[in-house]
Amino acid sequence: MLSGKHVGLRAIELADLPQLLEWRNKPEFRQYFREYRELNAEQQRRWFDEKVNGDPAIKMFSIIDLSSGRLLGACGLCYIDWVNRTADFSIYIGADDLYIDEKFAPDAAKVLIRYGFEELGLHRLWSEIYAFDDPKKAFFDQLGFTLDGRHRETHWANGLWHDSLFYGLLSTDSRC
């Protein structure tokens, strides 16, 4: 287990899937995810088998509260490009409807960033979020990510087009 001050990151277990599915399907969270569909248990299981356990370009973790052992959310590095040493950075805290909080999410993010740069030897972490995802915008600013760019009107939600924002963090950037 990778440990931070408050959280641990461990391999996603089969027993985690029902809770993770519930959070992934929660409309308040799903509006921020690139996976826009309501998922069923079979799709969740396929994601676990093919992506989490079967794709070397994906390193996903369950976020665990170190004090209680409770499952808090998930995070990971996806689309890892081993040649250019880049990866897509993703994270959410599903417990207690937090999504992004001030305690668990930053701690988990710091552990994941350290893992990506120091253990995997990655050079750049990046993330695509939608422009209306204010919690993640503030979160990435707090973590030291830079807003690298904007793709206009990439996402249709709530009757409107929304831009995608691309954030990046280099292994050489200063960070929290």
C-alpha atoms as a printed R data frame, in Angstrom:
    type eleno elety resid chain resno       x      y       z
1   ATOM     1    CA   MET     A     1   0.000  0.000   0.000
2   ATOM     2    CA   LEU     A     2   1.178  3.508  -0.816
3   ATOM     3    CA   SER     A     3   0.677  5.670   2.243
4   ATOM     4    CA   GLY     A     4   0.116  9.335   2.855
5   ATOM     5    CA   LYS     A     5  -0.703 11.179   6.039
6   ATOM     6    CA   HIS     A     6  -4.439 10.291   6.034
7   ATOM     7    CA   VAL     A     7  -4.951  7.862   3.166
8   ATOM     8    CA   GLY     A     8  -3.530  4.745   1.627
9   ATOM     9    CA   LEU     A     9  -3.658  3.800  -2.024
10  ATOM    10    CA   ARG     A    10  -4.073  0.081  -2.587
11  ATOM    11    CA   ALA     A    11  -5.005 -2.128  -5.517
12  ATOM    12    CA   ILE     A    12  -8.689 -2.048  -6.347
13  ATOM    13    CA   GLU     A    13 -10.284 -5.236  -5.042
14  ATOM    14    CA   LEU     A    14 -13.267 -7.066  -6.469
15  ATOM    15    CA   ALA     A    15 -15.169 -6.227  -3.277
16  ATOM    16    CA   ASP     A    16 -14.690 -2.487  -4.006
17  ATOM    17    CA   LEU     A    17 -16.587 -2.648  -7.301
18  ATOM    18    CA   PRO     A    18 -20.181 -2.227  -6.046
19  ATOM    19    CA   GLN     A    19 -19.289  0.926  -4.092
20  ATOM    20    CA   LEU     A    20 -17.165  2.359  -6.906
21  ATOM    21    CA   LEU     A    21 -20.004  1.661  -9.359
22  ATOM    22    CA   GLU     A    22 -22.450  3.502  -7.135
23  ATOM    23    CA   TRP     A    23 -20.150  6.538  -7.030
24  ATOM    24    CA   ARG     A    24 -19.404  6.406 -10.767
25  ATOM    25    CA   ASN     A    25 -23.154  6.409 -11.474
26  ATOM    26    CA   LYS     A    26 -23.966  9.229  -9.110
27  ATOM    27    CA   PRO     A    27 -25.189 12.071 -11.381
28  ATOM    28    CA   GLU     A    28 -23.511 14.748  -9.253
29  ATOM    29    CA   PHE     A    29 -20.143 13.052  -9.859
30  ATOM    30    CA   ARG     A    30 -20.748 11.606 -13.314
31  ATOM    31    CA   GLN     A    31 -21.277 15.068 -14.777
32  ATOM    32    CA   TYR     A    32 -17.537 15.586 -14.249
33  ATOM    33    CA   PHE     A    33 -16.435 12.210 -15.671
34  ATOM    34    CA   ARG     A    34 -15.626 11.464 -19.288
35  ATOM    35    CA   GLU     A    35 -17.655  8.248 -18.901
36  ATOM    36    CA   TYR     A    36 -21.090  9.790 -19.321
37  ATOM    37    CA   ARG     A    37 -23.154  6.597 -19.415
38  ATOM    38    CA   GLU     A    38 -24.950  4.932 -16.534
39  ATOM    39    CA   LEU     A    39 -22.868  1.792 -15.985
40  ATOM    40    CA   ASN     A    40 -24.111 -1.626 -14.920
41  ATOM    41    CA   ALA     A    41 -22.300 -4.258 -12.856
42  ATOM    42    CA   GLU     A    42 -21.182 -6.151 -15.965
43  ATOM    43    CA   GLN     A    43 -19.562 -3.036 -17.452
44  ATOM    44    CA   GLN     A    44 -17.920 -2.274 -14.113
45  ATOM    45    CA   ARG     A    45 -16.558 -5.821 -13.945
46  ATOM    46    CA   ARG     A    46 -15.261 -5.562 -17.548
47  ATOM    47    CA   TRP     A    47 -13.518 -2.256 -16.642
48  ATOM    48    CA   PHE     A    48 -11.914 -4.021 -13.666
49  ATOM    49    CA   ASP     A    49 -10.778 -7.051 -15.685
50  ATOM    50    CA   GLU     A    50  -9.671 -5.294 -18.874
51  ATOM    51    CA   LYS     A    51  -8.455 -1.899 -17.673
52  ATOM    52    CA   VAL     A    52  -7.557 -2.098 -13.998
53  ATOM    53    CA   ASN     A    53  -5.993 -5.575 -14.134
54  ATOM    54    CA   GLY     A    54  -5.298 -6.064 -17.826
55  ATOM    55    CA   ASP     A    55  -3.882 -2.824 -19.210
56  ATOM    56    CA   PRO     A    56  -0.229 -1.979 -18.376
57  ATOM    57    CA   ALA     A    57  -0.938  1.647 -19.311
58  ATOM    58    CA   ILE     A    58  -3.344  2.027 -16.376
59  ATOM    59    CA   LYS     A    59  -2.504  2.106 -12.664
60  ATOM    60    CA   MET     A    60  -5.718  2.515 -10.640
61  ATOM    61    CA   PHE     A    61  -6.015  2.528  -6.855
62  ATOM    62    CA   SER     A    62  -8.668  2.496  -4.187
63  ATOM    63    CA   ILE     A    63  -8.265  5.333  -1.717
64  ATOM    64    CA   ILE     A    64  -8.526  4.062   1.861
65  ATOM    65    CA   ASP     A    65  -8.860  6.015   5.112
66  ATOM    66    CA   LEU     A    66  -5.808  4.892   7.106
67  ATOM    67    CA   SER     A    67  -7.544  5.428  10.449
68  ATOM    68    CA   SER     A    68 -10.602  3.279   9.697
69  ATOM    69    CA   GLY     A    69  -9.822  1.234   6.596
70  ATOM    70    CA   ARG     A    70 -12.914  2.675   4.918
71  ATOM    71    CA   LEU     A    71 -13.015  2.932   1.125
72  ATOM    72    CA   LEU     A    72 -13.048  6.642   0.244
73  ATOM    73    CA   GLY     A    73 -12.718  6.801  -3.541
74  ATOM    74    CA   ALA     A    74 -10.456  6.001  -6.431
75  ATOM    75    CA   CYS     A    75  -7.534  7.514  -8.246
76  ATOM    76    CA   GLY     A    76  -5.107  6.531 -10.901
77  ATOM    77    CA   LEU     A    77  -2.780  7.153 -13.754
78  ATOM    78    CA   CYS     A    78  -4.260  6.263 -17.122
79  ATOM    79    CA   TYR     A    79  -3.136  6.325 -20.746
80  ATOM    80    CA   ILE     A    80   0.450  5.980 -19.551
81  ATOM    81    CA   ASP     A    81   2.768  6.700 -22.444
82  ATOM    82    CA   TRP     A    82   5.971  4.861 -21.485
83  ATOM    83    CA   VAL     A    83   7.961  6.408 -24.353
84  ATOM    84    CA   ASN     A    84   7.161 10.034 -23.522
85  ATOM    85    CA   ARG     A    85   6.643  9.282 -19.806
86  ATOM    86    CA   THR     A    86   3.240 10.962 -19.469
87  ATOM    87    CA   ALA     A    87  -0.002  9.879 -17.821
88  ATOM    88    CA   ASP     A    88  -3.554 11.084 -17.311
89  ATOM    89    CA   PHE     A    89  -4.145 11.849 -13.621
90  ATOM    90    CA   SER     A    90  -7.594 11.098 -12.186
91  ATOM    91    CA   ILE     A    91  -9.081 11.194  -8.700
92  ATOM    92    CA   TYR     A    92 -12.337 11.483  -6.799
93  ATOM    93    CA   ILE     A    93 -13.536 10.941  -3.246
94  ATOM    94    CA   GLY     A    94 -16.930  9.268  -3.305
95  ATOM    95    CA   ALA     A    95 -17.444  8.780   0.424
96  ATOM    96    CA   ASP     A    96 -19.776 11.225   2.131
97  ATOM    97    CA   ASP     A    97 -20.438 12.923  -1.244
98  ATOM    98    CA   LEU     A    98 -17.115 14.741  -0.972
99  ATOM    99    CA   TYR     A    99 -15.872 14.496  -4.601
100 ATOM   100    CA   ILE     A   100 -12.895 16.758  -3.805
101 ATOM   101    CA   ASP     A   101 -12.282 17.727  -0.207
102 ATOM   102    CA   GLU     A   102  -9.496 19.480   1.679
103 ATOM   103    CA   LYS     A   103  -8.181 16.465   3.587
104 ATOM   104    CA   PHE     A   104  -8.317 13.139   1.725
105 ATOM   105    CA   ALA     A   105  -8.117 14.263  -1.911
106 ATOM   106    CA   PRO     A   106  -4.937 16.372  -1.547
107 ATOM   107    CA   ASP     A   107  -3.269 13.654   0.490
108 ATOM   108    CA   ALA     A   108  -4.177 10.959  -2.057
109 ATOM   109    CA   ALA     A   109  -3.086 13.226  -4.911
110 ATOM   110    CA   LYS     A   110   0.313 13.835  -3.352
111 ATOM   111    CA   VAL     A   111   0.831 10.088  -2.915
112 ATOM   112    CA   LEU     A   112  -0.202  9.433  -6.519
113 ATOM   113    CA   ILE     A   113   2.019 12.225  -7.848
114 ATOM   114    CA   ARG     A   114   4.985 10.912  -5.878
115 ATOM   115    CA   TYR     A   115   4.296  7.401  -7.187
116 ATOM   116    CA   GLY     A   116   4.077  8.641 -10.780
117 ATOM   117    CA   PHE     A   117   7.248 10.700 -10.696
118 ATOM   118    CA   GLU     A   118   9.464  8.804  -8.264
119 ATOM   119    CA   GLU     A   119   8.467  5.161  -8.779
120 ATOM   120    CA   LEU     A   120   7.290  5.061 -12.383
121 ATOM   121    CA   GLY     A   121   9.740  7.687 -13.597
122 ATOM   122    CA   LEU     A   122   7.079  9.704 -15.389
123 ATOM   123    CA   HIS     A   123   7.882 13.218 -16.522
124 ATOM   124    CA   ARG     A   124   4.426 14.759 -17.040
125 ATOM   125    CA   LEU     A   125   1.011 14.222 -15.482
126 ATOM   126    CA   TRP     A   126  -1.989 15.748 -17.177
127 ATOM   127    CA   SER     A   127  -5.723 15.897 -16.685
128 ATOM   128    CA   GLU     A   128  -8.718 16.923 -18.737
129 ATOM   129    CA   ILE     A   129 -11.619 18.426 -16.826
130 ATOM   130    CA   TYR     A   130 -14.695 20.336 -17.914
131 ATOM   131    CA   ALA     A   131 -14.762 24.085 -17.408
132 ATOM   132    CA   PHE     A   132 -17.682 23.858 -14.947
133 ATOM   133    CA   ASP     A   133 -15.703 21.547 -12.628
134 ATOM   134    CA   ASP     A   134 -14.834 24.275 -10.152
135 ATOM   135    CA   PRO     A   135 -13.732 21.912  -7.360
136 ATOM   136    CA   LYS     A   136 -11.106 20.308  -9.617
137 ATOM   137    CA   LYS     A   137  -9.905 23.670 -10.982
138 ATOM   138    CA   ALA     A   138  -9.160 24.866  -7.450
139 ATOM   139    CA   PHE     A   139  -7.695 21.452  -6.591
140 ATOM   140    CA   PHE     A   140  -5.246 21.469  -9.504
141 ATOM   141    CA   ASP     A   141  -4.195 25.022  -8.686
142 ATOM   142    CA   GLN     A   142  -3.555 23.940  -5.094
143 ATOM   143    CA   LEU     A   143  -1.443 20.982  -6.262
144 ATOM   144    CA   GLY     A   144   0.708 23.137  -8.534
145 ATOM   145    CA   PHE     A   145  -0.695 21.988 -11.876
146 ATOM   146    CA   THR     A   146  -0.596 24.524 -14.711
147 ATOM   147    CA   LEU     A   147  -3.530 25.218 -17.004
148 ATOM   148    CA   ASP     A   148  -1.917 24.215 -20.308
149 ATOM   149    CA   GLY     A   149  -4.822 24.814 -22.605
150 ATOM   150    CA   ARG     A   150  -8.490 24.806 -23.481
151 ATOM   151    CA   HIS     A   151 -10.409 22.916 -26.125
152 ATOM   152    CA   ARG     A   152 -13.594 24.764 -26.903
153 ATOM   153    CA   GLU     A   153 -17.036 23.180 -26.683
154 ATOM   154    CA   THR     A   154 -16.011 19.545 -26.291
155 ATOM   155    CA   HIS     A   155 -18.718 18.420 -23.893
156 ATOM   156    CA   TRP     A   156 -22.509 18.681 -24.047
157 ATOM   157    CA   ALA     A   157 -24.202 18.801 -20.643
158 ATOM   158    CA   ASN     A   158 -27.283 20.409 -19.180
159 ATOM   159    CA   GLY     A   159 -28.278 21.884 -22.532
160 ATOM   160    CA   LEU     A   160 -24.969 23.696 -23.084
161 ATOM   161    CA   TRP     A   161 -21.574 23.177 -24.638
162 ATOM   162    CA   HIS     A   162 -18.650 23.218 -22.225
163 ATOM   163    CA   ASP     A   163 -14.940 23.592 -22.816
164 ATOM   164    CA   SER     A   164 -12.317 21.050 -21.764
165 ATOM   165    CA   LEU     A   165  -9.435 22.374 -19.685
166 ATOM   166    CA   PHE     A   166  -6.099 20.605 -19.784
167 ATOM   167    CA   TYR     A   167  -3.878 20.796 -16.738
168 ATOM   168    CA   GLY     A   168  -0.304 19.548 -16.525
169 ATOM   169    CA   LEU     A   169   2.348 18.975 -13.901
170 ATOM   170    CA   LEU     A   170   5.987 18.262 -14.754
171 ATOM   171    CA   SER     A   171   8.329 16.262 -12.575
172 ATOM   172    CA   THR     A   172  10.512 19.375 -12.475
173 ATOM   173    CA   ASP     A   173   7.686 21.726 -11.350
174 ATOM   174    CA   SER     A   174   7.549 22.824  -7.763
175 ATOM   175    CA   ARG     A   175   4.519 21.389  -6.016
176 ATOM   176    CA   CYS     A   176   2.829 21.250  -2.659
